[in-house]
Coordinates of C-alpha atoms and ligand atoms in Angstrom, one line a residue:
X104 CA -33.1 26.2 -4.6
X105 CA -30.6 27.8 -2.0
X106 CA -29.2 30.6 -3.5
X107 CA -25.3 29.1 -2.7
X108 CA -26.9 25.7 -2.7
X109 CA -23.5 23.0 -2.4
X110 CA -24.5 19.8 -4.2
X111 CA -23.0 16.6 -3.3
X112 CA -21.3 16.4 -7.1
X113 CA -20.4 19.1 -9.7
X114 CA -18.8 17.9 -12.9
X115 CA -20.0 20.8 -14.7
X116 CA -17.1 22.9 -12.7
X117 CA -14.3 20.9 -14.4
X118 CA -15.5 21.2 -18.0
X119 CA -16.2 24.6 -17.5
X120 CA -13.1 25.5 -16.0
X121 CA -11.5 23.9 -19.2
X122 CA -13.6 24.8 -21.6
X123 CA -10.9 26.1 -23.9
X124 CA -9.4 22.8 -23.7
X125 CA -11.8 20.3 -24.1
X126 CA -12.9 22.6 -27.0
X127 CA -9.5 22.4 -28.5
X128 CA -9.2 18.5 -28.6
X129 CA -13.2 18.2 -30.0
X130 CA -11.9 20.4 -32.9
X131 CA -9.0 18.4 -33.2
X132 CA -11.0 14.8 -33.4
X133 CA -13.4 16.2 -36.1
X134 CA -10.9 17.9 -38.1
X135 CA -9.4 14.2 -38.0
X136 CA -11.8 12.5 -39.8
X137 CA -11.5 9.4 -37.5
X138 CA -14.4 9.3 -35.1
X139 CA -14.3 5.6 -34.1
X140 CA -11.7 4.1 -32.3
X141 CA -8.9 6.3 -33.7
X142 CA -6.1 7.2 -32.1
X143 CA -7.8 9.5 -29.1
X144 CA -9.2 5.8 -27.6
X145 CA -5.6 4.4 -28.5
X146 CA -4.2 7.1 -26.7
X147 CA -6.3 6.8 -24.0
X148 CA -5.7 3.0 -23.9
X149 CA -1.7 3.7 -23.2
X150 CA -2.1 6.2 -20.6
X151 CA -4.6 4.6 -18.8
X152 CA -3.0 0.9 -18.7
X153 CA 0.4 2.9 -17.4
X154 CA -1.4 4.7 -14.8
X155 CA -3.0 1.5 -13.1
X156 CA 0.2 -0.3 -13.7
X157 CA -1.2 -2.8 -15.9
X158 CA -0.3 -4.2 -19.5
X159 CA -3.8 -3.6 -21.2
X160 CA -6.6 -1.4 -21.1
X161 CA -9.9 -1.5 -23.5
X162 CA -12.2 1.2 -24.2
X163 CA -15.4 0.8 -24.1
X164 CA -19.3 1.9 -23.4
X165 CA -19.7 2.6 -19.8
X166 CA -19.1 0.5 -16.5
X167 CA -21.6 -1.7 -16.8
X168 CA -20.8 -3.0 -20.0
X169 CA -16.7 -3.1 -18.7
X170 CA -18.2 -5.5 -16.2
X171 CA -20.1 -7.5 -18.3
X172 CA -17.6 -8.0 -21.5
X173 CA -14.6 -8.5 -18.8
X174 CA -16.5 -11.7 -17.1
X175 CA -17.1 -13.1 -20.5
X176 CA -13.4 -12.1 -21.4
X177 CA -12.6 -14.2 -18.5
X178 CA -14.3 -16.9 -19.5
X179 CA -17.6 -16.6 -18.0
X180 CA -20.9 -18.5 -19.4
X181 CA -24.5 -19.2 -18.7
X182 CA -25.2 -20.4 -15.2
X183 CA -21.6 -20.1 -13.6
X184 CA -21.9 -18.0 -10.6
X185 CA -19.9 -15.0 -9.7
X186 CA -20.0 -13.6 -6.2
X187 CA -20.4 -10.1 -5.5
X188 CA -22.1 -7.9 -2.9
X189 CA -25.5 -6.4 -2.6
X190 CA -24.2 -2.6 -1.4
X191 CA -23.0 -1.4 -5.1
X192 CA -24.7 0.7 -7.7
X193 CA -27.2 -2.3 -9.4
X194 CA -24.8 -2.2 -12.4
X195 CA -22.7 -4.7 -10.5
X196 CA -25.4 -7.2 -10.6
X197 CA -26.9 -6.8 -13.1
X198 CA -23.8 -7.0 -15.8
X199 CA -23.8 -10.2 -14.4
X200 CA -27.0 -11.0 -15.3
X201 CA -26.3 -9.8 -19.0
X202 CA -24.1 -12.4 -19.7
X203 CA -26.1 -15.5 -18.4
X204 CA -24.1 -16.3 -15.1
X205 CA -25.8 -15.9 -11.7
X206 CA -24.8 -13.6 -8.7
X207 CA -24.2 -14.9 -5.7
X208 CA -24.4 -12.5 -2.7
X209 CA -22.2 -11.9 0.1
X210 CA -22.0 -9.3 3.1
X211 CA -19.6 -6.4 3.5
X212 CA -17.5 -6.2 6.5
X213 CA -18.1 -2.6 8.1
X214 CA -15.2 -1.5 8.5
X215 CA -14.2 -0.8 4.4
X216 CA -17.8 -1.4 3.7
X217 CA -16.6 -3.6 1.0
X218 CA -17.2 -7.4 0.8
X219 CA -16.3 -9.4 3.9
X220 CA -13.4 -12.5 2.9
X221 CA -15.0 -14.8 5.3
X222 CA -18.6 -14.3 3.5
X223 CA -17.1 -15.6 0.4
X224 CA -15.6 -19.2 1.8
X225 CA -19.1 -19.9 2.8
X226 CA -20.6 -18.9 -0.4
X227 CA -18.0 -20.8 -3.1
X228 CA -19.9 -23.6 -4.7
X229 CA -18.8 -26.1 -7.4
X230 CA -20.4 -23.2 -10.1
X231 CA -18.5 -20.7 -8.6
X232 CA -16.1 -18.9 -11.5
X233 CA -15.4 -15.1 -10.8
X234 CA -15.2 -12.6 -7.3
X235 CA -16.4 -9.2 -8.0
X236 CA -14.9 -7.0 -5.2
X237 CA -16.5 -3.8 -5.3
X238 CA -14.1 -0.7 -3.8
X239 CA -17.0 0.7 -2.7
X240 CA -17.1 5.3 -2.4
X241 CA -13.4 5.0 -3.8
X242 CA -12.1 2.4 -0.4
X243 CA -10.3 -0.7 -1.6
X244 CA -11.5 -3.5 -0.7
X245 CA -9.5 -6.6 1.5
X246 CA -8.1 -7.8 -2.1
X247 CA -5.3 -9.2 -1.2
X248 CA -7.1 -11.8 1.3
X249 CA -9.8 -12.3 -1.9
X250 CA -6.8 -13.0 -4.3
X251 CA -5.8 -15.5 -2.1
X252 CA -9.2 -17.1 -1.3
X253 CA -9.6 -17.2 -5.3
X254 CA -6.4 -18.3 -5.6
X255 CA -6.9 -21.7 -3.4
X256 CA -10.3 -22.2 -5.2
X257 CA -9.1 -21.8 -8.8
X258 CA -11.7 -18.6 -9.1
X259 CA -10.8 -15.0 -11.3
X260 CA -11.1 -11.9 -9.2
X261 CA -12.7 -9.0 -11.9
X262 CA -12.1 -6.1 -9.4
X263 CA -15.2 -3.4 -9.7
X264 CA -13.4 -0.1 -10.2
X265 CA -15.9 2.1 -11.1
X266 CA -15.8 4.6 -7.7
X267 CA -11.9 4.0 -6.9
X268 CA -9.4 5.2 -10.0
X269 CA -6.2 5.6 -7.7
X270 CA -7.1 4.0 -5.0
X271 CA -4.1 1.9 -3.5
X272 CA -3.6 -1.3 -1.0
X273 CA 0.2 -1.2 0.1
X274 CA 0.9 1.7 -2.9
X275 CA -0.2 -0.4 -5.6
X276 CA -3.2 0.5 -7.9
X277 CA -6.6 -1.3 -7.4
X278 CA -7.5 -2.6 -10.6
X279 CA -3.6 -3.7 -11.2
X280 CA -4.6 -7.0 -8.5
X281 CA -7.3 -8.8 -9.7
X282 CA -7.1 -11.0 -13.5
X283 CA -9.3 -8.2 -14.9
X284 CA -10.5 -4.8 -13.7
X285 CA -13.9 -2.4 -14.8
X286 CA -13.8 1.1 -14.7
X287 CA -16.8 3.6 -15.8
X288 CA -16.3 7.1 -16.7
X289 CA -19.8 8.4 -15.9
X290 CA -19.7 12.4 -15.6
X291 CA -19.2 12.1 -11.7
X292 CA -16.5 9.5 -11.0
X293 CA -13.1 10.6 -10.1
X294 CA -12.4 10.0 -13.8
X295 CA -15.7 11.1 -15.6
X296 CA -15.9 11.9 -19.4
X297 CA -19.0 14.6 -20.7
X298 CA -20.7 11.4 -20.8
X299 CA -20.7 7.5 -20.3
X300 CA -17.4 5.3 -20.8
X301 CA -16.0 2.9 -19.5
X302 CA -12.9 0.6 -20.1
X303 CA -11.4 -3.0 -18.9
X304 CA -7.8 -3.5 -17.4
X305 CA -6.0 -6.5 -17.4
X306 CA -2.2 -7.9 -17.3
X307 CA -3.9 -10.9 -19.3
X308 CA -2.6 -11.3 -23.0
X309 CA -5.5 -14.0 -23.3
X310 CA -8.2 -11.2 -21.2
X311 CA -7.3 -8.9 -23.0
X312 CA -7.5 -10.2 -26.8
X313 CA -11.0 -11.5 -25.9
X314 CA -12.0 -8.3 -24.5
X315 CA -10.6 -6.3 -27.6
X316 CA -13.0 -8.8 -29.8
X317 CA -15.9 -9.1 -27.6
X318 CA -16.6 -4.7 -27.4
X319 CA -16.5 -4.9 -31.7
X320 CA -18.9 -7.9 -32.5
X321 CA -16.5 -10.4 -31.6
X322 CA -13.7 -9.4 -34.7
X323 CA -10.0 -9.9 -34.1
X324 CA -10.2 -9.3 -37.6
X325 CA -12.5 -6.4 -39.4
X326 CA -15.6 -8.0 -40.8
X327 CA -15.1 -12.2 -39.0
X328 CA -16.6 -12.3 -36.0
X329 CA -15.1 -15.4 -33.9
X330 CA -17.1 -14.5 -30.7
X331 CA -21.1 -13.6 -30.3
X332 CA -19.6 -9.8 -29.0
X333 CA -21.6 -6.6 -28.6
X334 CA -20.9 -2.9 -30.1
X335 CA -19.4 -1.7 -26.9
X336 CA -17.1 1.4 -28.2
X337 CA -15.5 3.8 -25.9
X338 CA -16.2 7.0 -27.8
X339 CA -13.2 8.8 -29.7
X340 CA -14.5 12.6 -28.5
X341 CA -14.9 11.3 -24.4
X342 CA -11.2 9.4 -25.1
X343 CA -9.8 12.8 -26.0
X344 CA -11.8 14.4 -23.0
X345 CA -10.7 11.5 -20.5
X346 CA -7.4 12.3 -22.3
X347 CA -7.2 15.8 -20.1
X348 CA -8.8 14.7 -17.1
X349 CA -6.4 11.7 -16.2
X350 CA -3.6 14.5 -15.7
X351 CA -5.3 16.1 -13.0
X352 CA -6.2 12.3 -10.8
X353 CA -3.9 12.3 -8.8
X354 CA -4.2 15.8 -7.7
X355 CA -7.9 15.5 -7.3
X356 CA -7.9 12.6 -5.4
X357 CA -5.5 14.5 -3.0
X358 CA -8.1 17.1 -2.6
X359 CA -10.6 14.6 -2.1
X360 CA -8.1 13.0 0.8
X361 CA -7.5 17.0 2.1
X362 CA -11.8 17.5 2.4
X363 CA -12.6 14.2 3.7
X364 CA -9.7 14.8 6.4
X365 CA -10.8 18.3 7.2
X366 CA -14.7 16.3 7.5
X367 CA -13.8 13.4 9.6
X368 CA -12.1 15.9 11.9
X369 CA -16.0 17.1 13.4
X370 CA -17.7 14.1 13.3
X371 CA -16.6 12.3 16.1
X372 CA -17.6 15.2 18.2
X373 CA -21.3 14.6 16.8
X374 CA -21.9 11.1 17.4
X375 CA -21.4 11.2 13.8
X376 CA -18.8 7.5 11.8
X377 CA -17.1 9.1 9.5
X378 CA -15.4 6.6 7.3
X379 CA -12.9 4.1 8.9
X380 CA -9.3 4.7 8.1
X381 CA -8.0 1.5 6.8
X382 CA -4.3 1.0 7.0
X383 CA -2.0 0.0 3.8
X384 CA -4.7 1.4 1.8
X385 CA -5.8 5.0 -0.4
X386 CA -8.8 5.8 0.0
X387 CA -10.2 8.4 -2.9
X388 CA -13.4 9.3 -1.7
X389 CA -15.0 9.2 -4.9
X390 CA -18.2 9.5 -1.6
X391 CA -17.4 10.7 1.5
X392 CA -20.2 8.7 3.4
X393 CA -20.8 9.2 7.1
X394 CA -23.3 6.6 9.3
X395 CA -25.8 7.6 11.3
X396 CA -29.0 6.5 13.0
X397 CA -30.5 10.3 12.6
X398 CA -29.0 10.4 9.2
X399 CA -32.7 11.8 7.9
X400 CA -33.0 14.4 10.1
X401 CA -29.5 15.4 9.2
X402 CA -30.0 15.5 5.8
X403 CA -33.3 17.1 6.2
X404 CA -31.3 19.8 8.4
X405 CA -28.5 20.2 5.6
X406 CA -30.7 20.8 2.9
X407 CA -32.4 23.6 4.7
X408 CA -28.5 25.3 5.0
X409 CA -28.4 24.8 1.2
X410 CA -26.2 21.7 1.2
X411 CA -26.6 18.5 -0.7
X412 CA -27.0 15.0 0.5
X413 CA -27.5 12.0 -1.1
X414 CA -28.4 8.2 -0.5
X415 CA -25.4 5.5 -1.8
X416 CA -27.7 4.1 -2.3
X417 CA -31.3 4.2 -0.9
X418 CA -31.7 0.2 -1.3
X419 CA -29.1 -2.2 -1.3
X420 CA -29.5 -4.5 -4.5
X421 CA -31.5 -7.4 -3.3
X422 CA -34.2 -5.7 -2.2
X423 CA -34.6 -3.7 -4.9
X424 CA -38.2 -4.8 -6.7
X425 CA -36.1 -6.6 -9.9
X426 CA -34.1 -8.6 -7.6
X427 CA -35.9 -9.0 -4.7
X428 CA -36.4 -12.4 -2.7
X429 CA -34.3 -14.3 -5.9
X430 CA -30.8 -14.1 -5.5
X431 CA -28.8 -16.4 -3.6
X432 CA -26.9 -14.7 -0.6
X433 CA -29.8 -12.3 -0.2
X434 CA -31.1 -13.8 2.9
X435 CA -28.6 -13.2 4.8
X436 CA -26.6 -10.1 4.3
X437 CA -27.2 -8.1 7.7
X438 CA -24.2 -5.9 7.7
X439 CA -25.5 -5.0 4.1
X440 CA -29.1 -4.1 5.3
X441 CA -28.1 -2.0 8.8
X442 CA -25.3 0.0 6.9
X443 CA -27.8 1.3 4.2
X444 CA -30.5 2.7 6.9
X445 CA -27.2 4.5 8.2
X446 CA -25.5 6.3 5.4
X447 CA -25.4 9.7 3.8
X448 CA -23.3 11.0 1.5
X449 CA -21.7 14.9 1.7
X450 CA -20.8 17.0 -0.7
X451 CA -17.3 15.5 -2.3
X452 CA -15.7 16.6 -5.1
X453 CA -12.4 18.4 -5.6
X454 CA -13.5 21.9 -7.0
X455 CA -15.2 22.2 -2.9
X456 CA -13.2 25.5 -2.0
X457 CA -11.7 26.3 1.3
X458 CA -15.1 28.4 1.9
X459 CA -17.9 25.9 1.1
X460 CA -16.1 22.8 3.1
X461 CA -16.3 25.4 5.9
X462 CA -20.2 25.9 5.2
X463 CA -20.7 22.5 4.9
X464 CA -18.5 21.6 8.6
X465 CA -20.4 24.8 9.9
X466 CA -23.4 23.8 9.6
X467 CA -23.5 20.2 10.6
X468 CA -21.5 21.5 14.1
X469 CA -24.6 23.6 14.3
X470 CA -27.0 20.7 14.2
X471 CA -28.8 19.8 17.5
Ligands
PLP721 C1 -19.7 0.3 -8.3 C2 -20.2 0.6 -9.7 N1 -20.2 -0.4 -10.6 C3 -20.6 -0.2 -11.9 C4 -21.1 1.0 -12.3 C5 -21.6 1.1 -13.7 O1 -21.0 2.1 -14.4 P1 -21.8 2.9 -15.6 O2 -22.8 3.8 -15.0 O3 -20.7 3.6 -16.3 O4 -22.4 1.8 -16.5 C6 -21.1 2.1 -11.4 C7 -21.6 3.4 -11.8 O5 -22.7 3.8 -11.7 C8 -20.7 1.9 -10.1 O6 -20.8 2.8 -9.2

């Protein structure tokens, strides 16, 4: 490997950075005695539902189970149909498929690369329960226009969090919109834990209670379980971790926003899309993604200067071999299946210094 090689994500940095700190809580937690749902995960809870600017937050596993206990929390049960997109991480789909409903695909608009409004209307069916938005690389989505579209069809919107903590429409969280949010903590997100987690939001008394159940074997009460639920625990050790790390977000994200700025600034001059500036909303570049129809040759190019690239992702979800030809929407999602021969991600995270995000603009004006 390069010897100054600049990957495209470095949670190591953080943890190490901190080290004293994150050792200081873990001593803490096992000097408590409490190492399941104590009062690290409470803790987090609190902090966590005031940052979003919601009433309730729940713990739990990791994003894909967030998605999958929040649609069941909403009410979700086999064969109702929840429409989502095809250009997510697979988790999206398939916590569908955990609890028993079907997904329904639409296509993304290119512009936020999130799901196109119009798509949905023609995809609503008399199954039809739940819209998953996903704010795709950290861009919100069009959620107002969904909230209304779900609104007029009597539909819940779960809004997929899991690449946008602090991302805004018209200064207002995303998460805070829909009747339930997901978030996942995975070591690389803008909020990443030194492993997985993952948590649902909601302003729902009635969301909320169901999701607190369904993550503990369906109890409201220890030892009576009043709903088939799962052991889906956010961990009291990442609590105390995520605990740290939610102080720094905000500041983060606006290094993400000062990189991706600094980026977008050379691209145009190299036939290069960097991402489309939206107005009303915050983008945090959880990716900074760029389109290109040379994007291989590009990437071959940066990783011979010792920079990183990666694929978000290198198939969009209906083609992928578990999924392919069997999900309805997949036929036709065009925007979906030009964009992903197009994109490559950049090195993004908010420990780039000064120097590298130099290398890194550098050496793609040198390419050509
Ligand atoms: C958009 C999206 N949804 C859901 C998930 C699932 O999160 P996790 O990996 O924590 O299960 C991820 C993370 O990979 C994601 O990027």
């Amino acid at each position: 490997m390069h010897e100054k090689f600049i990957p495209v994500a470095n949670p190591k940095l953080r943890f190490v950075e901190k080290k004293n700190e994150f050792l200081k809580v873990a001593e803490s937690v096992i000097e408590s005695g409490m190492y399941i749902l104590g009062n690290e995960v409470s803790s987090f809870e609190k902090e966590f539902a005031e940052y979003i600017g919601v009433k309730y937050c729940v713990g739990v596993a990791n994003g894909t189970d967030a998605l999958a206990i929040a649609l069941k929390g909403l009410g979700v049960k086999d064969g109702d149909e929840v429409i989502t997109v095809s250009h997510s991480a697979v988790a999206t789909v398939a916590a569908i498929e955990m609890t028993g409903a079907v997904p329904v695909l639409a296509d993304i608009e290119p512009d936020t690369r999130c799901i196109d409004p119009e798509k949905i209307i023609k995809l609503i069916s008399s199954k039809t329960k739940v819209i998953i938005p996903v704010h795709i690389y950290g861009q919100p989505a069009r959620i107002k226009e969904i909230i209304a579209i779900a609104r007029s069809n009597g539909l819940k919107v779960l809004e997929d969090c899991a690449q946008a903590h602090g991302a805004k429409v018209d200064n207002k969280m995303v998460g805070s919109f829909g009747d339930a949010a997901a978030f996942s903590f995975y070591p690389t997100k803008n909020l990443g834990a030194i492993g997985d987690g993952g948590a649902v939001v909601t302003n729902s008394f009635d969301v909320f209670e169901n999701v607190l159940a369904l993550r503990q074997y369906g109890w409201h009460q220890r030892y009576v379980s009043d709903l088939p639920g799962v052991n889906s625990r956010l961990d009291e050790l990442q609590a105390a971790f995520l605990r740290i790390k939610l102080k720094d977000l905000d500041k983060d994200n606006s290094r993400r926003n000062e990189i991706a700025e600094k980026y977008s600034l050379v691209m145009h001059k190299l036939d290069l899309e960097p991402p489309k500036k939206i107005p009303s909303t915050y983008h945090v570049y959880h990716l900074y993604v760029i389109e290109s129809e040379k994007r291989d040759t590009l990437a071959k190019y940066l990783n011979s200067k010792g920079i990183g690239t990666a694929l978000h992702y290198p198939l969009p979800i209906h083609l992928q071999p578990a999924y392919k030809g069997r999900i309805r929407g997949g036929q036709s999602l065009h925007k979906t299946e030009l964009l992903y021969t197009r994109i490559l991600s950049l090195p993004m995270y908010p420990e780039l210094s000064d120097a590298q995000v130099s290398t890194v603009i550098d050496s793609i004006k040198g390419w050509n």
